[in-house]
mmCIF file of C-alpha atoms (C1' of nucleotides) and ligand atoms in Angstrom:
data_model
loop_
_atom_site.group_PDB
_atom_site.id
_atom_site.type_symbol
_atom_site.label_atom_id
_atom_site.label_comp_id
_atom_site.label_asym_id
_atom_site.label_seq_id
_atom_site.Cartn_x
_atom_site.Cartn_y
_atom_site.Cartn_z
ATOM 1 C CA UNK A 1 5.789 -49.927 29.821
ATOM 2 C CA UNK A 2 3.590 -52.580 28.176
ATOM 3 C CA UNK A 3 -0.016 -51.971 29.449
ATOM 4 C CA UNK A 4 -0.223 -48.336 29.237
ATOM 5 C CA UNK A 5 -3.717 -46.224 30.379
ATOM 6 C CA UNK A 6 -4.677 -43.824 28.028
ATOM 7 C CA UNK A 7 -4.160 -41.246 30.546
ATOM 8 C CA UNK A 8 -0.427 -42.970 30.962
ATOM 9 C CA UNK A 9 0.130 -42.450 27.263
ATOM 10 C CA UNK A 10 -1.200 -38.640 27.713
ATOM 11 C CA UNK A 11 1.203 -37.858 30.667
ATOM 12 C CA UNK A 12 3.947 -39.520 29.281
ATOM 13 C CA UNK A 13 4.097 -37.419 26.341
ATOM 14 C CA UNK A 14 3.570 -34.043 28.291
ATOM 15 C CA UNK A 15 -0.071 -33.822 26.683
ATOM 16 C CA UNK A 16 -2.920 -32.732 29.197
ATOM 17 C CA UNK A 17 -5.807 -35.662 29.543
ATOM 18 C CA UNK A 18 -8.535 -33.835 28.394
ATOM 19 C CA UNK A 19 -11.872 -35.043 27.559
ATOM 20 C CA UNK A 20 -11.556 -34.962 23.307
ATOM 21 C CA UNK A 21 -8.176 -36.872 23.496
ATOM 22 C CA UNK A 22 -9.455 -39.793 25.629
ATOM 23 C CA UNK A 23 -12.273 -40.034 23.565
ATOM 24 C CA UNK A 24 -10.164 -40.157 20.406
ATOM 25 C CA UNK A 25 -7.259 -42.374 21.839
ATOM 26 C CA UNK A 26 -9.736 -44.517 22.744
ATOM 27 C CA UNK A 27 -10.918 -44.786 19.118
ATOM 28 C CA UNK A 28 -7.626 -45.368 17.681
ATOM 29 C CA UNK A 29 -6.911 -48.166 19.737
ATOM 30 C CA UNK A 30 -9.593 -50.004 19.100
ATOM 31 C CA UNK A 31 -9.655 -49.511 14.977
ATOM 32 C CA UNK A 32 -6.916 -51.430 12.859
ATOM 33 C CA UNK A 33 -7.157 -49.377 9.836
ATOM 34 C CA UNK A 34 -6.078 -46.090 9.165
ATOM 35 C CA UNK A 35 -8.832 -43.573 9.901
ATOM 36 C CA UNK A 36 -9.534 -40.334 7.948
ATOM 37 C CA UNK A 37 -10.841 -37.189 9.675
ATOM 38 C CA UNK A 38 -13.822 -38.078 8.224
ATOM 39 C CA UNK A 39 -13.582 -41.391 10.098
ATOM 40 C CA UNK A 40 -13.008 -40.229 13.060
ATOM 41 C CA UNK A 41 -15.697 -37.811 13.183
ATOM 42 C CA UNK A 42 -18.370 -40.395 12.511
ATOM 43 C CA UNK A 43 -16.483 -42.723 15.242
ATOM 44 C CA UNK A 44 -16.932 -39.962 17.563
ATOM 45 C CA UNK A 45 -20.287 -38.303 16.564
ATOM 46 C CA UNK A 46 -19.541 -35.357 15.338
ATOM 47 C CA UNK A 47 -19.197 -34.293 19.062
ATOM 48 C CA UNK A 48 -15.939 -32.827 18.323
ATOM 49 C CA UNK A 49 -15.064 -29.128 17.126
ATOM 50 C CA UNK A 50 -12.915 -29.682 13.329
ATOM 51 C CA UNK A 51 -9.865 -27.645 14.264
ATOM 52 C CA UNK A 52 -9.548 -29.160 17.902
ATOM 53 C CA UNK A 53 -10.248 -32.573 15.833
ATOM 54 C CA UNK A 54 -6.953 -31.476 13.629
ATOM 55 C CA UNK A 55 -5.070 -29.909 16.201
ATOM 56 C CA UNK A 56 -5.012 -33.144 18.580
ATOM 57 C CA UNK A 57 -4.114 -35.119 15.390
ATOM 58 C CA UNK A 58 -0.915 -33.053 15.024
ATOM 59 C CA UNK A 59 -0.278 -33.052 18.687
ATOM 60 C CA UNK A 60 -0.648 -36.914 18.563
ATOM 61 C CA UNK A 61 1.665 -36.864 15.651
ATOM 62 C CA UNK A 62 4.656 -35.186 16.869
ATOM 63 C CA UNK A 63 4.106 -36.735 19.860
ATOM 64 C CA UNK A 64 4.784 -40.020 18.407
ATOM 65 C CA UNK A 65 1.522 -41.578 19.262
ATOM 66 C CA UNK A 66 -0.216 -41.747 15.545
ATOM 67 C CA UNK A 67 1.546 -41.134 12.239
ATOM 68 C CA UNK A 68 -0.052 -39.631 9.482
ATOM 69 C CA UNK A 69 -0.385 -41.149 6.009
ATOM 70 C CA UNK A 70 -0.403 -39.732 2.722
ATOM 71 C CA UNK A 71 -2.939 -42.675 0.746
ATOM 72 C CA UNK A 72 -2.299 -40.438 -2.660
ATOM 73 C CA UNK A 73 -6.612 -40.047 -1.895
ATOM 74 C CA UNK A 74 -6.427 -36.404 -1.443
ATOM 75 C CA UNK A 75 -6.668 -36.511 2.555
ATOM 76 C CA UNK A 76 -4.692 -37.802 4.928
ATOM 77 C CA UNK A 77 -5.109 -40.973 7.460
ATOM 78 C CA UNK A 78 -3.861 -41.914 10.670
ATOM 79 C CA UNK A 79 -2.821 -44.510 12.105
ATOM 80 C CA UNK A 80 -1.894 -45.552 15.945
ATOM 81 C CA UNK A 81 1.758 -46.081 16.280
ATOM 82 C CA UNK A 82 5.298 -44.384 15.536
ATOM 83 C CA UNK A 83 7.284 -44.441 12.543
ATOM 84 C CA UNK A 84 10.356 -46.404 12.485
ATOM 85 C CA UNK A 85 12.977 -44.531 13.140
ATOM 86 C CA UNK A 86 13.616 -43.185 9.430
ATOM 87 C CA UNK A 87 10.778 -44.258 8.439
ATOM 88 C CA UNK A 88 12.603 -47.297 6.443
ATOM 89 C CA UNK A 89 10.402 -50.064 7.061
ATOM 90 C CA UNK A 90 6.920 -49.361 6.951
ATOM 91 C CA UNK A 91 4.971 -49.237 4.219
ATOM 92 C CA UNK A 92 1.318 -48.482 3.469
ATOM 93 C CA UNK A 93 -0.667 -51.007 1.375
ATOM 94 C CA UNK A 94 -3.825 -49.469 -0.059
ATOM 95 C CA UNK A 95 -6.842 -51.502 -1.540
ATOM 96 C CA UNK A 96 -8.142 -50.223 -4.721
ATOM 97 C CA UNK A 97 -11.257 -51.513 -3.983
ATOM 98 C CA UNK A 98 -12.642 -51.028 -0.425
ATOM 99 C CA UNK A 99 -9.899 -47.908 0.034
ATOM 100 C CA UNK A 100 -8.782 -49.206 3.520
ATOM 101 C CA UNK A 101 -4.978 -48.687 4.005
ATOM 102 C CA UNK A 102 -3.326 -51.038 5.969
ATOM 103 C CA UNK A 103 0.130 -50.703 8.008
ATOM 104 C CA UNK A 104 2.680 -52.908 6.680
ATOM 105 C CA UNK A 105 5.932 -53.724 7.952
ATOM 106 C CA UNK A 106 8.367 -54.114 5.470
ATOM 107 C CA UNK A 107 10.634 -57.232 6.544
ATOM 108 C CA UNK A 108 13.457 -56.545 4.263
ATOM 109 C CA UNK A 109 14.261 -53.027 3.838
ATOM 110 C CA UNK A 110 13.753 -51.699 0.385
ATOM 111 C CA UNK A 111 16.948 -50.999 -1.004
ATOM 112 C CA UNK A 112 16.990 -48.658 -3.669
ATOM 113 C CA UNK A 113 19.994 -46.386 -5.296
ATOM 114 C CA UNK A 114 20.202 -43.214 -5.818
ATOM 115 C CA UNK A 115 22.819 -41.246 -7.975
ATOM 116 C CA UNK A 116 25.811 -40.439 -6.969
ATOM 117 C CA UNK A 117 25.847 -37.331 -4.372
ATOM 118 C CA UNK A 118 21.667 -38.290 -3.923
ATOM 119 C CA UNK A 119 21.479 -38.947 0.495
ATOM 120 C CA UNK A 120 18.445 -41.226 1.128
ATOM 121 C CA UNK A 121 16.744 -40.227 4.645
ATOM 122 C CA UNK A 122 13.593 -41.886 4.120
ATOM 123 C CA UNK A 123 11.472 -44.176 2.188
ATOM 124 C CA UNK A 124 7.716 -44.034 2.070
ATOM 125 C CA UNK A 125 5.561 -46.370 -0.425
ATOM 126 C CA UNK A 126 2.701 -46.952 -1.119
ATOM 127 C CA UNK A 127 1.403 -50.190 -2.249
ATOM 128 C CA UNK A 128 -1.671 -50.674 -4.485
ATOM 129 C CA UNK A 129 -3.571 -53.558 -5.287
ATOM 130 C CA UNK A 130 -6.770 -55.942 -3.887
ATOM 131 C CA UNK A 131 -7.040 -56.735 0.004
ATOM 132 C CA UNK A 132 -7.581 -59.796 1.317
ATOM 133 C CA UNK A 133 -10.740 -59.239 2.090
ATOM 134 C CA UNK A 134 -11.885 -57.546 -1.029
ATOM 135 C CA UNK B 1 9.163 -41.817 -33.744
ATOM 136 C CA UNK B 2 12.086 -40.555 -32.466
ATOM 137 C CA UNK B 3 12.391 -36.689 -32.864
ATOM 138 C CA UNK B 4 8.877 -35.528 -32.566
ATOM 139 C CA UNK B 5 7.845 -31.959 -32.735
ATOM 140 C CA UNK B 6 5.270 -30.720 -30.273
ATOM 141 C CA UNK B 7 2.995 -30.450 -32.799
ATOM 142 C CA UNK B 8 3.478 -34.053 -33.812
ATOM 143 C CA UNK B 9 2.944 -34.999 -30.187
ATOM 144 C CA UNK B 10 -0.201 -33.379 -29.752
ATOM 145 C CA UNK B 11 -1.457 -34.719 -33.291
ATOM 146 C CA UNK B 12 -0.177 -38.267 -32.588
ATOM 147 C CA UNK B 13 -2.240 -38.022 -29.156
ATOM 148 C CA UNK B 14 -5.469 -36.724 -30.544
ATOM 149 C CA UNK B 15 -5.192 -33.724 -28.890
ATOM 150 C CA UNK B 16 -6.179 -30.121 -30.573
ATOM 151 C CA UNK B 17 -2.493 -28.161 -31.161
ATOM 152 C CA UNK B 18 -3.254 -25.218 -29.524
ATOM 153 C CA UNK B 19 -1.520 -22.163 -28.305
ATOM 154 C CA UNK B 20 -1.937 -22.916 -24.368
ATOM 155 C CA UNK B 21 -0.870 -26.559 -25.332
ATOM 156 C CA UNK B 22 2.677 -25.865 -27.528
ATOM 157 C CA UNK B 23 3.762 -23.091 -24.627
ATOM 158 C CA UNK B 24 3.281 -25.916 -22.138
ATOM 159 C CA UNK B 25 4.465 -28.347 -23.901
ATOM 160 C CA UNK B 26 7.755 -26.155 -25.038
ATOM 161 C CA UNK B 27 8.313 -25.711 -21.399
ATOM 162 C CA UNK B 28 7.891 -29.225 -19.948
ATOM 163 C CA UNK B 29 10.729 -30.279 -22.504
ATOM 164 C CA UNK B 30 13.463 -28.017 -21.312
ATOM 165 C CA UNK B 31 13.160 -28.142 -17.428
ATOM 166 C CA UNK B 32 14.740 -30.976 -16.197
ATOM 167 C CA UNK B 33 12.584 -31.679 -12.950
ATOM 168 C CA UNK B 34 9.124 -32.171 -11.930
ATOM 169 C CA UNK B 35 6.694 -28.558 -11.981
ATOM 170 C CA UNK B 36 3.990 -27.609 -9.700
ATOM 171 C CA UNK B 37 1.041 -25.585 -10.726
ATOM 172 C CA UNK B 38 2.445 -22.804 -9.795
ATOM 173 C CA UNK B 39 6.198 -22.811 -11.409
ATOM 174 C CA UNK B 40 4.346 -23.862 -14.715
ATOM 175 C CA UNK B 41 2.126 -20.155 -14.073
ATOM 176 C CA UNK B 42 4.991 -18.383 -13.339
ATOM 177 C CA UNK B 43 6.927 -20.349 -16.285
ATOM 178 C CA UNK B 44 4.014 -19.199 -18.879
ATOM 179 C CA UNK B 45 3.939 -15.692 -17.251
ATOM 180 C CA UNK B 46 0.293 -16.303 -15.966
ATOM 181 C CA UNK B 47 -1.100 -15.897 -19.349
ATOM 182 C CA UNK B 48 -3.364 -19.378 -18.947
ATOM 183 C CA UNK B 49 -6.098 -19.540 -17.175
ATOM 184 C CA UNK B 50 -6.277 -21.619 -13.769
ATOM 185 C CA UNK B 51 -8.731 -24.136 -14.942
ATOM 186 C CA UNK B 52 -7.363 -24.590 -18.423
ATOM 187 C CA UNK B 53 -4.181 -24.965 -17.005
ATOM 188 C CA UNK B 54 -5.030 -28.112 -14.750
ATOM 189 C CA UNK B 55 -7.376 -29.408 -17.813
ATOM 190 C CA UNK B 56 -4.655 -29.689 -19.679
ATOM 191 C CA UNK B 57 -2.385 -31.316 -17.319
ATOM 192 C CA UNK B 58 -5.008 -33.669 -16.913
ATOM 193 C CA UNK B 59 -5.357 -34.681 -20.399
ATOM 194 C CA UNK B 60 -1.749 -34.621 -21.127
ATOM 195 C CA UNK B 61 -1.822 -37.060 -17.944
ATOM 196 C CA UNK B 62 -4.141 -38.830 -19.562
ATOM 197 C CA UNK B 63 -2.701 -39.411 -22.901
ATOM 198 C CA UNK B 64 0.866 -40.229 -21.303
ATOM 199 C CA UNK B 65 2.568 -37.056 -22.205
ATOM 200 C CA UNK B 66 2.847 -36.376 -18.208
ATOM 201 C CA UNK B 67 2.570 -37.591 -15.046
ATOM 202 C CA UNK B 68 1.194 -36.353 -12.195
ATOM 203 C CA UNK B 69 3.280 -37.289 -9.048
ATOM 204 C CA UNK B 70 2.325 -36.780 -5.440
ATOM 205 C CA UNK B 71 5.472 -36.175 -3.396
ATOM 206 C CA UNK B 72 3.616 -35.791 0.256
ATOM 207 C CA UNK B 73 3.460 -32.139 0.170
ATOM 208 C CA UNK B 74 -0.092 -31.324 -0.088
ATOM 209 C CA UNK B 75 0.193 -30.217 -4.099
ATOM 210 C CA UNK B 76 0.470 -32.117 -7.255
ATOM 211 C CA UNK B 77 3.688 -32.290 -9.391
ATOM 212 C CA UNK B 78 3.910 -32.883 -13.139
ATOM 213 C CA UNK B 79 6.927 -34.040 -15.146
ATOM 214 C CA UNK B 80 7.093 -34.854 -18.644
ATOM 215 C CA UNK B 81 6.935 -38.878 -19.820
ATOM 216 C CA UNK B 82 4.542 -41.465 -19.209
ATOM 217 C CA UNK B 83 4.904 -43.682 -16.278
ATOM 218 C CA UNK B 84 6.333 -47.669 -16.736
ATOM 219 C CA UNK B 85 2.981 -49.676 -16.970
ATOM 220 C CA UNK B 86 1.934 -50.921 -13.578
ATOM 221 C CA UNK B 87 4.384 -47.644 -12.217
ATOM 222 C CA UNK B 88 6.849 -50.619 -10.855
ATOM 223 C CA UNK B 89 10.206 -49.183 -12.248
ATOM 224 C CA UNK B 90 9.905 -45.974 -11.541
ATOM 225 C CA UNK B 91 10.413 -43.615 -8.052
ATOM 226 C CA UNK B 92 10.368 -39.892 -7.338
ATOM 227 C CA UNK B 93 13.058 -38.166 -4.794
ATOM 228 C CA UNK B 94 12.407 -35.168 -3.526
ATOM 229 C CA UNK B 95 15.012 -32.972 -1.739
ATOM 230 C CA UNK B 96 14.180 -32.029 1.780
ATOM 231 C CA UNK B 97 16.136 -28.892 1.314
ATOM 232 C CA UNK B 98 15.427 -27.093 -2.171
ATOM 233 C CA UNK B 99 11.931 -29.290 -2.453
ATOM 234 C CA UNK B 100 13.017 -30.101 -6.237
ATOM 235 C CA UNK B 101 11.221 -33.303 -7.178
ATOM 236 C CA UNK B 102 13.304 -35.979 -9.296
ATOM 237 C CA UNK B 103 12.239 -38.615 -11.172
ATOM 238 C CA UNK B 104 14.468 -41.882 -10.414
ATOM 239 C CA UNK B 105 14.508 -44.904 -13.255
ATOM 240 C CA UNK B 106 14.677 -47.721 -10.558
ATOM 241 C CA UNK B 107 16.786 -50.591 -11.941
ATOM 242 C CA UNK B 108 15.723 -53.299 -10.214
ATOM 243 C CA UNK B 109 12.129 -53.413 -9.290
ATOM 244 C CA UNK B 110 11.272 -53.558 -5.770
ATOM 245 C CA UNK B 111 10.470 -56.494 -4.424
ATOM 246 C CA UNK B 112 7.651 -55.812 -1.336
ATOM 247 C CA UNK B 113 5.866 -58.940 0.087
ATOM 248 C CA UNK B 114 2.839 -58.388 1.172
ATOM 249 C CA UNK B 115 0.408 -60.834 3.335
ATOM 250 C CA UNK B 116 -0.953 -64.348 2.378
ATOM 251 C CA UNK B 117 -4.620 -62.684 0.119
ATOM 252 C CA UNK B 118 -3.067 -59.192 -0.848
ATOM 253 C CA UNK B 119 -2.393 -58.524 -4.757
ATOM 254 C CA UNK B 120 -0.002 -55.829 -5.269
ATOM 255 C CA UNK B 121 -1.350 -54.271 -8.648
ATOM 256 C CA UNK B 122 1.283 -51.063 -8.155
ATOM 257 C CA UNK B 123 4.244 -49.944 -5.975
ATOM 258 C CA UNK B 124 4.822 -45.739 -5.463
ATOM 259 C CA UNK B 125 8.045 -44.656 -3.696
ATOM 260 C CA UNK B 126 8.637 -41.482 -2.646
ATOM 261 C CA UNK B 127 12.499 -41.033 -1.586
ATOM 262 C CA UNK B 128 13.161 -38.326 0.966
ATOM 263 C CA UNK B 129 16.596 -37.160 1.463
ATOM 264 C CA UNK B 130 19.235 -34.378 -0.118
ATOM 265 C CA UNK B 131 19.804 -33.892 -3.535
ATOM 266 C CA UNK B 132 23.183 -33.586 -5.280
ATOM 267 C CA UNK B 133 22.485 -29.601 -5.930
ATOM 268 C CA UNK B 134 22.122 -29.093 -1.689
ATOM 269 C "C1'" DA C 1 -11.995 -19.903 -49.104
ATOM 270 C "C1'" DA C 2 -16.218 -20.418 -46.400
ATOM 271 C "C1'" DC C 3 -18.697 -23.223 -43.458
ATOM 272 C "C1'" DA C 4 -19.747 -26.543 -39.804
ATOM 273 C "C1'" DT C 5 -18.669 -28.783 -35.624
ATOM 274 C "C1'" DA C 6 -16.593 -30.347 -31.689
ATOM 275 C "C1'" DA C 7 -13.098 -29.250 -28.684
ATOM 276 C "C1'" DA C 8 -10.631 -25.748 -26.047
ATOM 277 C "C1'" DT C 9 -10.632 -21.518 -23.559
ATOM 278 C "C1'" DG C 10 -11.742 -17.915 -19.978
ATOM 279 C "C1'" DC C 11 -14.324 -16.485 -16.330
ATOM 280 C "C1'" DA C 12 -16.807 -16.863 -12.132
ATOM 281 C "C1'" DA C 13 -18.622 -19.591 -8.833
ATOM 282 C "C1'" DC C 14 -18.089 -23.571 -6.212
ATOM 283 C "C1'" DG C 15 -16.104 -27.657 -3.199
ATOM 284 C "C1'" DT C 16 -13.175 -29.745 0.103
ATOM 285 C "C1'" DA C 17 -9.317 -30.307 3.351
ATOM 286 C "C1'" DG C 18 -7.154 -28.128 6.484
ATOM 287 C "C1'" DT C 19 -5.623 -23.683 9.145
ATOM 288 C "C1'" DT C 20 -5.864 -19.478 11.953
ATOM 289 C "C1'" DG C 21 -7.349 -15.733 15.220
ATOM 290 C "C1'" DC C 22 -9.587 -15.017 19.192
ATOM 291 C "C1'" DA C 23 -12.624 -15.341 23.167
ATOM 292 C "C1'" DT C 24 -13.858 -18.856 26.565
ATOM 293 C "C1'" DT C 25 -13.085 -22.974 29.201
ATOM 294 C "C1'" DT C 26 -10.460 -26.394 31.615
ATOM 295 C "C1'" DA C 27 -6.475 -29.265 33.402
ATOM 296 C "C1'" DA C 28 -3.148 -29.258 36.441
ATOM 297 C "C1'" DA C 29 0.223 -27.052 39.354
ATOM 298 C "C1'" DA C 30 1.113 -23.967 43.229
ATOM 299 C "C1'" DT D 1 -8.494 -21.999 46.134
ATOM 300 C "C1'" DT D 2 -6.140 -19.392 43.103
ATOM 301 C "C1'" DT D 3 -3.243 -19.100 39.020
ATOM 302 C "C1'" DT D 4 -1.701 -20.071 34.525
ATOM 303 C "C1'" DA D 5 -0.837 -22.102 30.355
ATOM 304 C "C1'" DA D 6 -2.876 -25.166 27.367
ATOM 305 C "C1'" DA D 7 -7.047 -26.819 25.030
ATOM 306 C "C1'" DT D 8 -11.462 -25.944 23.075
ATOM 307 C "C1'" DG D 9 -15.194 -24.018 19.981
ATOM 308 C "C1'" DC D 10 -16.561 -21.000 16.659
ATOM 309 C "C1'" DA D 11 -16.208 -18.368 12.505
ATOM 310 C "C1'" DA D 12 -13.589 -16.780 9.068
ATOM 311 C "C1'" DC D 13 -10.065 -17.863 5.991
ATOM 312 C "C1'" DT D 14 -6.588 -20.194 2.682
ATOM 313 C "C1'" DA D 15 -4.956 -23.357 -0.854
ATOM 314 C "C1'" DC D 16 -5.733 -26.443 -4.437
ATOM 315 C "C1'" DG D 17 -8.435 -27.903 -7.598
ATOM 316 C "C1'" DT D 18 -13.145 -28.507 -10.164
ATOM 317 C "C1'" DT D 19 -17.436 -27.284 -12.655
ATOM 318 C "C1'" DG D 20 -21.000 -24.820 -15.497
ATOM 319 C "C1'" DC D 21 -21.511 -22.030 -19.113
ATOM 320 C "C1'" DA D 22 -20.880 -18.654 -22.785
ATOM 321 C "C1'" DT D 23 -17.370 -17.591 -26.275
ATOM 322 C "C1'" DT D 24 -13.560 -18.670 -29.232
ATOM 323 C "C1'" DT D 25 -10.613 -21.529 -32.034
ATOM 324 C "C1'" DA D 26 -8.706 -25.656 -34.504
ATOM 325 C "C1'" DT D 27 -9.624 -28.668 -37.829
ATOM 326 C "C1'" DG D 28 -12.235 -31.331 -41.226
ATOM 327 C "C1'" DT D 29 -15.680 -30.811 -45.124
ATOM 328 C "C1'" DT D 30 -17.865 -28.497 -48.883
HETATM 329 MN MN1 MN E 201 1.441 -47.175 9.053
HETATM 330 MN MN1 MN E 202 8.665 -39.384 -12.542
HETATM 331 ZN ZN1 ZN E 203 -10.277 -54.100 0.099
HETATM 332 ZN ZN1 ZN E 204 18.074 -30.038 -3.053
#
DNA sequence: AACATAAATGCAACGTAGTTGCATTTAAAA
DNA sequence: TTTTAAATGCAACTACGTTGCATTTATGTT
């Protein structure tokens, strides 16, 4: 279960190998930032239709294999990887300069109290600031 | 400075008092939660026009009458008051049943640490879960 | 009160992110 | 090899919001 082939990850999620998928999981494994569709077209040339581009990245999202991240930007990123389960402790750090967003797991679980007869599912924030690199 | 008329608002902002302005204003004031673009229309009977609507949400955005929150779901939310400087002590909940969008005073400040280099200049939470009403 | 001026409004046209319908192709199973 | 459902590509479409521009209105000055 460690060293999975793309076409491993494919199968194992019931998703056919096809030639657009490779090429894109291929992508996301080798990119550490989130990616935009924007991203992701230039990555891959433009060699890929828009709605099969989208399509794949909501197959790849319910399939667990990339989440999806709202950056407050306007458009959505990606990322390779699950959610924790509740989506608790992750947490999206986004640079106010060089707009990368960068996955960040959140050690200690924010805690934070709702009023009474409020049932927290899930967390999601979004940090702001300057990058290391930046 | 406490029991200001709309008028007064809109004066003490710089902002022209006019009629599109007091009927939004008069509405933000007596609905508890956070609107959409579209319950404000509906709300003001569709008497404003689109893009004088959204200018003026902008510049009451801008002159901390509103804020503009972004709860994930692809369209922008407004609620009356002016966000905490830095946005630290303050979170938004939004129901995963009726949609409604809260606005949460956060008592104590969440505490996120981020890597050795990154600044954190602003922390957004968005709170999924079920509201009290559902 | 009448005038001047900048700001606000309404309308139409536009932009961008993402979605949908449908005909064609392709992966994979029989 | 044949079959079948899923995936693809293309074009048209939707939703949300923005922009340019002519007209109107609020407000300050004479
Ligand atoms: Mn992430
Ligand atoms: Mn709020
Ligand atoms: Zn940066
Ligand atoms: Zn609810």
């Amino acid at each position: 279960m460690e060293k999975m082939s793309f076409g491993q990850i494919l199968e194992e999620k019931g998703l056919k190998k096809t030639k657009v998928r490779m090429a894109l999981l291929h992508h996301f494994l080798q990119l550490k930032h989130a990616q935009s569709y924007n991203d992701l077209q230039l990555a891959l040339k433009n060699e890929i239709d828009k709605s099969t581009l989208y399509r794949n990245l909501t197959s790849f999202e319910q399939a667990g294999i990339i989440h999806r991240i709202n950056d407050h930007s306007g458009t959505s990123k990606y990322a390779f990887g699950e959610l924790p389960k509740g989506g608790q402790d992750h947490a999206h750090f986004v640079c106010e300069n060089c707009e990368t967003v960068y996955c960040m797991e959140v050690s200690t679980p924010l805690q934070l109290n709702v009023p009474k007869g409020f049932k927290t599912k899930n967390v999601q924030t979004i940090i702001k600031g300057i990058c290391s690199k930046c």
